[in-house]
Structure formats: structure tokens, C-alpha cells
Coordinates of C-alpha atoms and ligand atoms in Angstrom, one line a residue:
M29 CA 0.0 0.0 0.0
T30 CA 1.3 3.5 -0.9
T31 CA 1.3 6.1 1.8
T32 CA 1.9 9.0 -0.6
P33 CA 0.7 9.5 -4.2
G34 CA 3.1 8.7 -7.0
L35 CA 5.5 11.3 -8.4
A36 CA 3.3 11.8 -11.5
V37 CA 0.6 13.2 -9.2
R38 CA 2.8 14.8 -6.5
L39 CA 5.0 16.9 -8.8
P40 CA 2.2 18.8 -10.6
L41 CA 0.4 19.2 -7.3
G42 CA 3.5 20.6 -5.7
A43 CA 4.0 23.0 -8.6
L44 CA 0.4 24.0 -8.3
S45 CA 0.8 24.7 -4.6
G46 CA 3.7 26.9 -5.3
L47 CA 1.8 28.8 -7.9
L48 CA -1.2 29.3 -5.7
A49 CA 1.0 30.5 -2.9
G50 CA 2.7 33.0 -5.2
F51 CA -0.6 34.2 -6.5
A52 CA -2.0 34.6 -2.9
A53 CA 1.2 36.4 -1.8
L54 CA 1.0 38.9 -4.7
A55 CA -2.8 39.4 -4.3
V56 CA -2.5 40.1 -0.6
A57 CA 0.5 42.4 -1.2
E58 CA -1.4 44.4 -3.8
L59 CA -4.3 44.9 -1.4
V60 CA -1.9 46.0 1.4
A61 CA -0.1 48.3 -1.1
A62 CA -3.4 49.9 -2.1
A63 CA -3.8 50.9 1.6
V64 CA -0.1 51.8 2.2
R65 CA 1.2 53.2 -1.1
P66 CA 0.4 51.6 -4.5
A67 CA 4.0 51.9 -5.7
A68 CA 5.2 49.9 -2.7
G69 CA 3.7 46.7 -4.1
P70 CA 6.4 44.0 -4.7
I71 CA 6.3 44.0 -8.6
T72 CA 6.5 47.7 -8.9
A73 CA 9.2 48.0 -6.2
V74 CA 11.4 45.2 -7.5
G75 CA 10.8 46.4 -11.1
G76 CA 11.9 49.9 -10.1
A77 CA 15.0 48.6 -8.3
A78 CA 15.8 46.5 -11.4
I79 CA 15.5 49.5 -13.7
D80 CA 17.8 51.6 -11.4
R81 CA 20.4 48.8 -11.3
T82 CA 20.3 47.9 -15.0
P83 CA 23.6 48.9 -16.6
T84 CA 23.3 51.9 -18.9
P85 CA 24.1 50.0 -22.1
V86 CA 21.4 47.5 -21.4
K87 CA 18.9 50.2 -20.5
D88 CA 19.7 52.1 -23.6
W89 CA 19.4 49.0 -25.7
A90 CA 16.0 48.2 -24.0
I91 CA 14.7 51.8 -24.7
R92 CA 15.8 51.4 -28.4
H93 CA 14.5 47.9 -28.9
F94 CA 11.3 47.8 -26.9
G95 CA 10.7 51.5 -27.0
E96 CA 7.8 52.5 -25.0
N97 CA 7.1 48.8 -24.3
D98 CA 10.3 48.4 -22.3
K99 CA 8.4 48.5 -19.0
T100 CA 5.8 45.9 -20.1
V101 CA 8.7 43.6 -21.2
L102 CA 10.3 44.1 -17.8
Q103 CA 7.1 43.4 -15.9
L104 CA 6.5 40.3 -17.9
G105 CA 10.1 39.2 -17.2
I106 CA 9.6 39.7 -13.5
L107 CA 6.3 37.7 -13.6
A108 CA 8.0 34.9 -15.5
A109 CA 10.7 34.8 -12.9
L110 CA 8.2 34.7 -10.1
V111 CA 6.3 31.8 -11.8
V112 CA 9.5 29.8 -12.0
L113 CA 10.4 30.6 -8.4
A114 CA 6.9 29.6 -7.2
V115 CA 7.1 26.3 -9.0
V116 CA 10.5 25.6 -7.5
L117 CA 9.4 26.5 -4.0
G118 CA 6.3 24.4 -4.4
L119 CA 8.4 21.4 -5.4
V120 CA 10.9 22.0 -2.5
A121 CA 7.9 22.2 -0.1
L122 CA 6.7 18.7 -1.2
R123 CA 9.7 17.3 0.6
F124 CA 10.6 20.1 3.0
R125 CA 7.5 22.0 3.9
R126 CA 9.3 24.4 6.2
V127 CA 12.0 25.1 3.8
G128 CA 9.5 25.9 1.0
A129 CA 7.6 28.2 3.3
A130 CA 10.7 29.9 4.5
G131 CA 11.7 30.4 0.9
V132 CA 8.5 32.4 0.3
L133 CA 9.3 34.5 3.3
I134 CA 12.8 35.2 2.1
F135 CA 11.6 36.4 -1.2
G136 CA 9.1 38.6 0.6
L137 CA 12.0 40.2 2.4
V138 CA 13.7 40.9 -0.9
G139 CA 10.5 42.6 -2.0
A140 CA 10.3 44.5 1.2
G141 CA 14.0 45.6 0.9
A142 CA 13.4 46.8 -2.6
A143 CA 10.3 48.7 -1.5
V144 CA 11.9 50.6 1.4
S145 CA 15.0 51.5 -0.6
R146 CA 13.0 53.1 -3.4
P147 CA 13.8 56.8 -3.6
D148 CA 10.1 57.7 -3.2
A149 CA 9.5 55.3 -0.3
S150 CA 7.5 56.8 2.5
G151 CA 9.2 54.8 5.2
W152 CA 9.2 51.3 6.8
T153 CA 5.4 50.9 6.0
D154 CA 6.5 50.4 2.4
A155 CA 7.8 46.9 3.6
L156 CA 4.3 45.9 4.7
P157 CA 2.9 44.8 1.3
S158 CA 5.7 42.3 0.6
V159 CA 5.9 41.1 4.2
V160 CA 2.2 40.5 4.7
G161 CA 1.9 39.0 1.3
A162 CA 4.8 36.6 1.9
V163 CA 3.4 35.5 5.3
A164 CA 0.1 34.7 3.5
G165 CA 1.9 32.9 0.7
A166 CA 4.1 30.9 3.1
G167 CA 1.2 29.9 5.2
L168 CA -0.8 28.7 2.3
L169 CA 2.1 26.7 0.8
Y170 CA 2.7 25.0 4.2
R171 CA -1.0 24.1 4.4
L172 CA -1.4 22.9 0.9
T173 CA 1.7 20.7 0.8
G174 CA 0.5 19.4 4.2
R175 CA -2.5 18.0 2.4
L176 CA -0.2 16.1 0.0
T177 CA 1.3 14.0 2.8
L178 CA -0.8 12.4 5.4
P179 CA 0.5 12.0 9.0
P180 CA 1.5 8.4 9.5
R181 CA -1.6 7.6 11.6
A182 CA -4.0 8.8 8.9
A183 CA -2.0 7.2 6.2
A184 CA -2.2 3.9 8.0
A185 CA -6.0 4.1 8.3
P186 CA -8.0 2.1 5.8
P187 CA -8.1 3.8 2.5
G188 CA -11.4 5.6 1.9
P189 CA -12.7 7.4 -1.1
D190 CA -10.7 10.6 -0.2
R191 CA -7.5 9.1 0.7
A192 CA -7.2 6.3 -1.7
A193 CA -3.7 7.2 -2.7
G194 CA -2.6 8.1 0.8
W195 CA -3.2 11.9 0.6
D196 CA -5.9 14.2 1.6
R197 CA -7.4 14.8 -1.8
R198 CA -10.5 16.5 -0.6
G199 CA -8.6 18.7 1.8
F200 CA -6.2 19.7 -0.9
V201 CA -8.9 20.5 -3.4
V202 CA -11.0 22.5 -0.9
T203 CA -8.0 24.5 0.4
A204 CA -6.6 25.1 -3.1
S205 CA -10.0 26.3 -4.5
A206 CA -10.7 28.4 -1.5
A207 CA -7.2 30.0 -1.8
A208 CA -7.6 30.6 -5.6
V209 CA -11.0 32.3 -5.2
T210 CA -10.0 34.3 -2.2
S211 CA -6.7 35.5 -3.9
A212 CA -8.6 36.5 -7.0
G213 CA -11.1 38.5 -4.9
V214 CA -8.3 40.1 -2.8
G215 CA -6.4 40.9 -5.9
L216 CA -9.4 42.5 -7.6
L217 CA -10.2 44.5 -4.4
G218 CA -6.6 45.8 -4.3
R219 CA -6.8 46.8 -7.9
Y220 CA -10.1 48.6 -7.3
L221 CA -8.8 50.5 -4.3
A222 CA -5.6 51.5 -6.0
G223 CA -7.6 52.7 -9.0
H224 CA -9.9 54.6 -6.6
S225 CA -7.0 56.4 -5.0
S226 CA -5.9 57.7 -8.4
Q227 CA -9.5 59.0 -9.0
A228 CA -8.7 62.2 -7.1
A229 CA -5.8 62.9 -9.4
V230 CA -7.9 62.1 -12.5
A231 CA -10.7 64.4 -11.2
S232 CA -8.2 67.2 -10.4
R233 CA -6.9 67.0 -14.0
E234 CA -10.4 67.1 -15.4
A235 CA -11.1 70.2 -13.3
V236 CA -8.1 72.1 -14.7
R237 CA -9.0 75.2 -16.8
L238 CA -5.8 76.4 -18.4
P239 CA -5.7 80.2 -18.3
A240 CA -4.9 82.2 -21.4
P241 CA -1.2 82.9 -21.6
A242 CA 0.1 86.5 -20.9
S243 CA 2.5 85.8 -23.7
P244 CA 1.0 83.6 -26.4
A245 CA 3.0 81.6 -28.8
P246 CA 3.8 83.8 -31.8
P247 CA 1.4 82.7 -34.6
L248 CA 3.0 80.0 -36.8
P249 CA 4.2 81.5 -40.0
A250 CA 2.5 80.2 -43.2
G251 CA 4.7 77.5 -44.6
V252 CA 5.8 76.0 -41.3
Q253 CA 4.1 72.8 -42.4
L254 CA 5.0 71.2 -45.8
D255 CA 2.5 69.1 -47.6
V256 CA 4.3 65.9 -48.0
P257 CA 2.8 62.5 -47.2
G258 CA 4.8 60.6 -44.6
L259 CA 6.4 63.7 -43.2
S260 CA 6.2 64.3 -39.4
P261 CA 3.6 67.0 -38.7
F262 CA 5.1 70.2 -37.3
T263 CA 3.2 69.8 -34.1
T264 CA 3.3 66.4 -32.5
S265 CA 0.0 65.4 -30.9
N266 CA 0.0 64.5 -27.2
R267 CA -1.0 60.9 -28.2
A268 CA 1.9 60.5 -30.6
F269 CA 4.5 62.3 -28.4
Y270 CA 7.3 59.9 -27.4
R271 CA 7.6 58.9 -23.8
V272 CA 10.8 58.1 -22.0
D273 CA 11.0 57.6 -18.2
T274 CA 11.8 55.1 -15.5
A275 CA 8.2 55.0 -14.0
L276 CA 6.8 51.5 -14.0
V277 CA 3.5 52.9 -12.8
V278 CA 2.7 56.4 -14.2
P279 CA 2.5 58.7 -11.1
K280 CA -1.0 60.0 -10.6
V281 CA -0.5 63.3 -8.8
N282 CA -3.5 65.2 -7.4
A283 CA -3.0 68.8 -8.6
R284 CA -4.9 70.1 -5.6
A285 CA -2.4 68.6 -3.2
W286 CA 0.6 69.4 -5.4
R287 CA 3.4 71.7 -4.0
L288 CA 6.7 72.7 -5.5
R289 CA 9.5 73.7 -3.2
I290 CA 12.4 75.9 -4.4
H291 CA 15.3 75.9 -2.0
G292 CA 19.0 75.4 -1.6
K293 CA 22.3 77.2 -2.1
G294 CA 22.0 80.9 -2.6
V295 CA 18.2 80.8 -2.3
A296 CA 17.6 83.9 -0.2
R297 CA 13.8 83.4 -0.1
P298 CA 12.8 79.7 -0.3
L299 CA 9.4 79.3 -2.0
T300 CA 6.6 76.8 -2.0
V301 CA 4.1 77.2 -4.8
T302 CA 0.8 75.4 -5.4
F303 CA -0.7 74.5 -8.7
E304 CA -3.2 77.4 -8.3
D305 CA -0.3 79.8 -7.6
L306 CA 1.3 78.7 -10.9
L307 CA -1.8 79.2 -12.9
R308 CA -2.2 82.7 -11.5
R309 CA 1.2 83.7 -12.8
E310 CA 1.9 85.4 -16.1
L311 CA 2.2 82.3 -18.3
I312 CA 4.0 81.9 -21.6
E313 CA 3.2 79.7 -24.4
R314 CA 5.9 78.4 -26.7
Y315 CA 6.5 75.8 -29.4
I316 CA 9.5 73.8 -28.2
T317 CA 11.0 70.6 -29.6
L318 CA 12.0 68.0 -27.0
T319 CA 14.6 65.3 -27.7
C320 CA 15.8 62.3 -25.8
V321 CA 19.6 61.7 -25.4
S322 CA 18.8 58.0 -26.2
N323 CA 17.6 58.9 -29.6
E324 CA 19.7 57.2 -32.3
V325 CA 20.4 59.0 -35.6
G326 CA 17.1 58.7 -37.4
G327 CA 15.2 57.6 -34.2
P328 CA 11.7 58.4 -32.9
Y329 CA 12.4 60.1 -29.6
V330 CA 11.9 63.7 -30.6
G331 CA 8.6 65.7 -30.7
N332 CA 7.4 69.2 -30.9
A333 CA 4.6 70.6 -28.8
R334 CA 3.1 73.9 -27.8
W335 CA 3.9 74.2 -24.1
L336 CA 2.1 76.6 -21.6
G337 CA 3.9 77.3 -18.4
A338 CA 5.4 79.7 -15.9
P339 CA 8.8 81.1 -16.7
L340 CA 11.3 79.4 -14.4
S341 CA 13.7 82.3 -14.3
D342 CA 11.0 84.6 -12.8
L343 CA 10.4 82.2 -10.0
L344 CA 14.1 81.7 -9.4
R345 CA 14.6 85.4 -9.2
E346 CA 11.8 85.8 -6.8
A347 CA 13.5 83.2 -4.6
G348 CA 16.6 85.4 -4.8
V349 CA 18.6 83.1 -7.0
R350 CA 21.4 84.6 -9.1
P351 CA 23.1 82.7 -12.0
P352 CA 26.8 81.9 -11.6
S353 CA 27.6 84.7 -14.1
R354 CA 26.2 87.2 -11.6
G355 CA 28.0 85.6 -8.7
G356 CA 25.4 83.1 -7.6
P357 CA 26.9 80.1 -5.6
A358 CA 24.8 77.4 -7.3
D359 CA 25.6 76.2 -10.8
Q360 CA 23.3 73.2 -10.9
L361 CA 19.5 73.2 -10.5
V362 CA 18.4 69.7 -9.3
A363 CA 14.7 68.9 -10.1
R364 CA 13.1 66.0 -8.2
S365 CA 10.0 64.3 -9.1
V366 CA 7.4 62.5 -7.0
D367 CA 8.8 59.2 -8.0
G368 CA 12.3 60.1 -6.8
M369 CA 13.9 60.9 -10.2
T370 CA 16.6 63.6 -10.1
L371 CA 17.6 65.7 -13.1
G372 CA 20.4 68.3 -13.1
T373 CA 20.2 71.5 -15.2
P374 CA 22.8 74.3 -15.5
V375 CA 21.4 77.3 -13.6
E376 CA 23.1 79.6 -16.1
D377 CA 21.0 78.0 -19.0
V378 CA 17.6 78.4 -17.3
M379 CA 18.3 82.0 -16.4
D380 CA 19.9 83.2 -19.7
G381 CA 16.7 84.4 -21.2
R382 CA 15.6 81.3 -23.0
D383 CA 12.0 80.1 -22.4
A384 CA 12.7 77.6 -19.6
M385 CA 9.4 76.9 -17.9
L386 CA 7.4 75.0 -15.5
A387 CA 4.9 73.6 -18.0
V388 CA 1.3 73.0 -17.1
G389 CA -0.1 72.7 -20.6
M390 CA 0.8 70.7 -23.7
N391 CA -0.9 71.5 -27.0
G392 CA -3.8 73.2 -25.3
Q393 CA -4.4 70.4 -22.7
P394 CA -3.4 70.0 -19.2
L395 CA -0.3 67.7 -19.3
P396 CA -1.2 64.1 -19.8
F397 CA -0.3 61.9 -16.8
T398 CA 2.4 60.2 -18.9
H399 CA 4.0 63.6 -19.7
G400 CA 4.2 64.8 -16.2
F401 CA 0.8 66.1 -14.9
P402 CA 0.5 68.4 -13.1
V403 CA 3.8 70.2 -13.8
R404 CA 7.0 69.4 -15.6
M405 CA 10.1 71.4 -16.6
V406 CA 10.9 72.2 -20.2
V407 CA 14.1 73.9 -21.2
P408 CA 14.8 74.6 -24.9
G409 CA 18.1 73.3 -26.2
L410 CA 18.9 70.6 -23.6
Y411 CA 18.2 66.9 -23.8
G412 CA 15.3 65.7 -21.7
Y413 CA 17.3 63.9 -19.1
V414 CA 19.1 67.2 -18.0
S415 CA 16.0 69.4 -18.1
A416 CA 12.6 68.0 -18.6
C417 CA 11.6 66.7 -15.2
K418 CA 8.1 65.3 -15.2
W419 CA 5.9 65.1 -12.1
I420 CA 8.3 67.7 -10.5
E421 CA 7.9 68.5 -6.8
D422 CA 11.2 70.0 -5.7
I423 CA 13.9 72.3 -7.1
E424 CA 17.1 72.4 -5.2
L425 CA 19.9 74.9 -6.1
T426 CA 23.3 73.2 -5.6
T427 CA 26.5 72.6 -7.5
F428 CA 27.7 70.1 -10.1
A429 CA 30.5 69.2 -7.7
D430 CA 28.1 68.5 -4.8
F431 CA 25.4 66.4 -6.4
E432 CA 25.2 63.8 -9.2
P433 CA 21.7 63.3 -10.5
Y434 CA 20.2 59.9 -11.5
W435 CA 21.5 59.6 -15.1
V436 CA 24.9 61.2 -14.4
K437 CA 25.5 58.4 -11.9
R438 CA 24.8 56.1 -14.8
T439 CA 27.6 57.2 -17.1
W440 CA 25.6 60.0 -19.0
A441 CA 27.2 63.4 -19.3
R442 CA 26.6 66.1 -16.6
E443 CA 25.8 68.7 -19.3
A444 CA 24.1 67.9 -22.5
P445 CA 23.0 70.5 -25.0
V446 CA 21.0 68.9 -27.9
K447 CA 23.2 68.1 -30.9
T448 CA 22.3 69.3 -34.4
Q449 CA 20.4 66.5 -36.1
S450 CA 18.2 65.7 -39.1
R451 CA 15.9 62.8 -39.9
I452 CA 14.6 61.5 -43.2
D453 CA 10.9 60.7 -42.7
T454 CA 10.2 59.7 -46.3
P455 CA 11.0 57.6 -48.3
K456 CA 11.2 54.8 -45.7
P457 CA 14.3 52.7 -45.5
L458 CA 14.3 49.8 -48.0
S459 CA 11.2 51.1 -49.7
R460 CA 10.6 50.9 -53.4
S461 CA 9.8 53.9 -55.6
R462 CA 9.1 54.5 -59.2
A463 CA 11.6 56.4 -61.3
G464 CA 10.8 60.0 -61.7
T465 CA 10.4 62.7 -59.0
V466 CA 10.4 61.3 -55.5
T467 CA 10.0 63.7 -52.6
V468 CA 12.6 63.2 -49.9
A469 CA 11.5 64.9 -46.7
G470 CA 12.1 65.1 -43.0
V471 CA 12.8 67.3 -40.0
A472 CA 15.9 68.9 -38.6
W473 CA 16.6 70.4 -35.2
A474 CA 19.2 72.3 -33.3
Q475 CA 17.2 73.7 -30.4
H476 CA 18.1 77.2 -29.3
R477 CA 20.5 77.7 -32.1
G478 CA 18.2 77.2 -35.1
I479 CA 18.4 75.4 -38.4
E480 CA 19.6 77.5 -41.4
R481 CA 20.1 74.8 -44.0
V482 CA 19.4 71.2 -44.9
Q483 CA 21.2 69.4 -47.7
V484 CA 20.6 66.0 -49.3
R485 CA 23.1 63.8 -51.1
I486 CA 22.3 60.8 -53.4
D487 CA 24.9 58.1 -53.2
D488 CA 28.3 59.8 -53.5
G489 CA 26.9 62.8 -55.5
P490 CA 27.2 66.4 -54.5
W491 CA 25.2 67.9 -51.6
Q492 CA 22.1 69.6 -52.9
E493 CA 19.9 72.2 -51.2
A494 CA 16.6 71.0 -49.6
E495 CA 13.7 73.4 -49.4
L496 CA 13.2 74.5 -45.8
A497 CA 9.8 75.0 -44.2
A498 CA 9.3 78.4 -42.5
E499 CA 11.0 78.7 -39.1
A500 CA 8.6 78.9 -36.1
S501 CA 11.5 79.7 -33.7
I502 CA 15.0 78.6 -33.1
D503 CA 13.7 76.3 -30.4
T504 CA 11.7 74.1 -32.8
W505 CA 12.5 71.7 -35.5
R506 CA 12.1 72.6 -39.1
Q507 CA 10.6 70.4 -41.8
W508 CA 12.5 70.1 -45.1
S509 CA 11.9 68.5 -48.5
F510 CA 13.9 67.7 -51.6
P511 CA 12.5 66.8 -55.1
W512 CA 14.7 63.9 -56.2
R513 CA 14.9 62.9 -59.8
A514 CA 15.1 59.2 -59.0
T515 CA 16.8 56.9 -61.5
P516 CA 16.4 53.1 -61.5
G517 CA 18.7 51.1 -59.1
S518 CA 19.6 51.0 -55.5
H519 CA 20.4 54.4 -53.9
T520 CA 21.6 55.8 -50.6
I521 CA 20.0 59.1 -49.6
T522 CA 21.9 61.0 -46.9
A523 CA 20.9 64.3 -45.2
R524 CA 22.8 66.9 -43.2
A525 CA 21.6 70.0 -41.4
T526 CA 23.5 73.2 -40.7
E527 CA 22.8 75.2 -37.6
R528 CA 22.5 78.9 -37.5
G529 CA 26.0 80.3 -37.7
G530 CA 27.2 77.7 -40.2
R531 CA 28.2 74.7 -38.2
V532 CA 27.3 71.6 -40.2
Q533 CA 26.0 68.4 -38.6
T534 CA 29.0 66.2 -38.2
Q535 CA 29.4 63.0 -40.1
K536 CA 31.3 61.5 -37.2
R537 CA 29.1 58.7 -35.8
T538 CA 28.9 58.2 -32.1
G539 CA 26.5 56.2 -30.0
T540 CA 24.0 57.8 -27.6
V541 CA 26.1 57.5 -24.5
P542 CA 27.3 59.8 -23.0
D543 CA 25.8 62.9 -24.5
G544 CA 23.7 62.0 -27.5
A545 CA 24.2 60.3 -30.9
S546 CA 25.9 62.1 -33.7
G547 CA 26.3 61.3 -37.4
R548 CA 24.1 61.8 -40.5
P549 CA 20.8 59.9 -41.3
S550 CA 20.7 57.9 -44.4
V551 CA 18.2 55.5 -46.1
V552 CA 18.7 53.0 -48.8
V553 CA 15.9 52.7 -51.3
T554 CA 15.2 50.9 -54.6
V555 CA 13.9 52.7 -57.6
E556 CA 12.2 50.7 -60.3
Ligands
LIG6 N1 10.3 62.1 -13.4 C1 10.9 61.9 -14.6 N2 11.1 62.8 -15.5 C2 11.7 62.6 -16.6 C3 12.2 61.3 -16.9 C4 12.0 60.3 -16.0 O1 12.5 59.2 -16.1 N3 11.4 60.6 -14.8 N4 12.9 61.1 -18.1 C5 13.4 62.3 -18.8 C6 13.8 62.0 -20.2 S1 15.2 61.0 -20.3 C7 13.2 62.6 -21.2 S2 13.9 62.4 -22.8 C8 12.0 63.3 -21.1 C9 10.9 62.7 -21.9 O2 9.7 63.4 -21.8 P1 8.4 62.8 -22.4 O3 8.2 61.4 -21.9 O4 7.3 63.7 -22.0 O5 8.6 62.8 -23.9 O6 11.5 63.3 -19.7 C10 12.5 63.5 -18.8 N5 11.9 63.6 -17.5
LIG7 MO1 15.9 61.2 -22.4

């Protein structure tokens, strides 16, 4: 007579026990997180810690290959790892129940450690979701695997319908089903509560009425937009605007509760402003093109929007800040976001008269949550990672010597003005065209310096002038187009821009690290 079921039954049941325990642990953790702080949940915390510890080349590669899906890929990866882990612990628990359960607790501690060490952690309570979840998961695993081996006395009893194979089949099925149903319910409740807590933020965004700017954007000149199919529109819609950030869960900030503090070295009068305060100020509206330092030559991480915001230099002056050129002691402005990101911007740049702003509007709308609602920084001429802090809540005046922001700690340059770049939007790489006139068109940017010329070259031929669209301002990109008399064969089209003052976009190719990609865009096409 067997006292335990055969391996063919035990192994799958052990794995199932592990999976159920993992599911219960996560569900309970999410519920507790909804009460404590949604971002303190284990998946978000471990994911965030993983993002911060990912080496720069891998992160850059992930941004380039998965683009805006990079975070979904990471979360799926974490989930897959947890599934494997749960199965392994379930199998271990078949033989060593205590060890399996202890394993669940240890991983709970890893989650708790990740949660309390997040830069936006609110304290030891951030450990609660992982700890409580792990206790629930460990307890369940212990119980479930207990049902798979009967105590000697029970096993010796005459086999009945429920213990024919020497294990408490009914007990297992009842416990497992109850656990599955309860976990699903607990998980859904957690989701609901977390969603509910972001309702206030959503409502605060819906209630925003953007005021008219004291200084509206100058009307766009006629001819700023060329009529070429496949060419990027002059203004990028909010929906189409690229998104690059480290936030696994988009922060949902309640504008009514939002505050921005301005303080630090040389700040004679530290300030705290509310969202209402900002809206009451004299706002400016400007078209500004934003670019990511991770954008490869020809890449998609660039967009142009009409931003509405409060001039940053006015606020800094009210706080008593002087730029270094006027003897101010701080040369670096460190912006902090609600999710703990830090970005460092030269104080000189934001006070030199350019339209650096605390933006509240994007293309006539309050900022979308993904683009930093309620307030973000925008500084013309600098890559996003040294200027464009989303979900901003704190500005500290300091020095480059005293503080290294997030990306600078990860091998990116301290200072990063945007490099002059051009992009060929049409024809697409490896496309086929008919011989005759083919319109080559794209965009070119050199924010805060301006574009004065774009040229196109076919194969090794001479550089030929492209037609430039009208210039909205030196802070925006410019469209360009070139009527190419295409002849049959395979051809390489290359473009280069010249910034105001005559400096030509370099042909020297560099990668994105440490201060942005250089080189000229080219596409290969076939003409029939
Ligand atoms: N809080 C926060 N702000 C951030 C980032 C971030 O990861 N977190 N990424 C920066 C980078 S690298 C860029 S390029 C811009 C992108 O802004 P967008 O997502 O609105 O296009 O935001 C910047 N601001
Ligand atoms: Mo970026």
C-alpha cells in the first residue's frame, strides 16, 4: 500500500501549490499596497529597483528595442521569474515544507527591501505589502503541501474514497480552490482600491481650466508645415508624443495637493508654490522641440509641442537666485519628481533668457499623466534627461560638484545640449519607388541655435539644397523636403543639417552614451 501518491501526481500538485501560494502572496501584497502606497507593491518595487540597477548600455538597448514597451517587457520578465520561483518552492515544499515556506518569506523580504529602498519610499510601512503578502503565501504553501502527505496515523487508516492514494485529496482541493477564489477576490479589491486612490488625481486633472497665456506663442508662419505624405507633422499630438521615463506605474498626482519647493544654495527666499499659484502667474506659451539623449540618428524620440507654463527664471529670481555669471553660488538646479527621479540642469541656462518653464499645458491640454501632470520642466536646447523633469515637486539649487543626478551616476554626461540633427521621414528605409520625381522629406533640429540649411546627397553625389519650411522659432525643429529625380537602381540618400552660424551636422558617428548620438541619417531605397 502506498502512503503517498506517485510522483506523477505529486510533482504537478507541488508546482500548483507553489503557484497558488505565489498568487496569494501577490494578491495580498497588492491589497496592502493599495492601503499603504500603490508603488510599494512588490512587482513595482522590484521592477523599479531593477530599472535603477540595469547597466546603462542594457537600459539604452531596451529603450531602443522595446521603446515605450520596455516596461511591459520588464514586468512580464519579473512575472515569468516569479512563476519559475513559485514552482521551484512548491516542489521543494513537497519534501521540505518548512524550507519551502521559508523560501517564500525570504523572497518577501527581498521585495520589502526593494520597497523601502526606493527613492520615493515613504518609510518602513513600504515593507508591509511584501511582508504581509509573503506571510500569507508561506502559510498557504505550508498548508497545501501538508495535504499532500498524510500524517503516519492517517495514512495507516484504511483507504477511503478521499485518501485512496494516501493523501488528503478532498482537503487539498478544498484548500486550493478556496485559496484561488480568495486570492482573486483580494487581488481585484486591491486593484479597485488602487484605482480609486488615483481617481482624485484624475478628477483634479479634469477640473483644470488652463488660463490664457500672458505671452501667447507667436502665430505660426505660413509654410511651417510642408504638404508631404509621410512627413512628421510640425506639431506632434499628445498621443503621438514619445515617452521616456523610468516610471513602472505612471505617477497620478493630485493637482490640488501638489506643491513645489524651491530651496538650496543661494536661495535667499525659499518658496513653496501650489498649482493654483502657478496658474495665476503670467504664463508663456511656446513651441519647443524636446529630444531624448537616447535617440539614435534617425530615431523616434523627438517631438514638438506647444507648451504653456510659468517662466522658471522669474520664480528663481523671486526666490533670490542669481546665476553663476552674476556671482550666484549654485551652478546646478536639481529637479526632483514625486517618483524620486533627479535631473540636473545648469542654472546659467535656465536664467539666460531662454524660455525655460514649469509647464502646465501641452498643445492646449493639461499635461497628460504620462507627460508629467500636473507640472514638468521644459528647457529649450537641452536633452530631456538634463532638463525636462516630469511630475516635478522639488527644485534644489546646488553645484555640479556636490550632487550627481540619476542619469549622471549612470555614465551619462553632466551637461548635454542637444546636438544638431536631421531625420529622413520619407521615403522609408528599404522602400521601393518609381523612377521620376520622388520627394525626400524630413525634420531637422538644433534647439536654441536654429536650423539654417538642410542638404541632401544621393549616393556619392554632390550635396544639394533641400527646401526648408518656414521657421517657427530657433527652439523648434524645421521640416525640409527635396525633389529627387530618381533613376532606377539602389540608392543611398543622406541628409545633413546646418545650424545657425554655419556649423554643419557632423558625419562622425557616435552612440547615444554619454551625450547624444551624432552622425548623419541615411536610407537605402530601390527605384524601379
Ligand atoms: N520624473 C521623470 N522625469 C523625466 C524622466 C524620468 O524618467 N522621470 N525622463 C526624462 C527623459 S530621459 C526625457 S527624454 C523626457 C521625456 O519626456 P516625455 O516622456 O514627455 O517625452 O523626460 C525626462 N523627464
Ligand atoms: Mo531622455
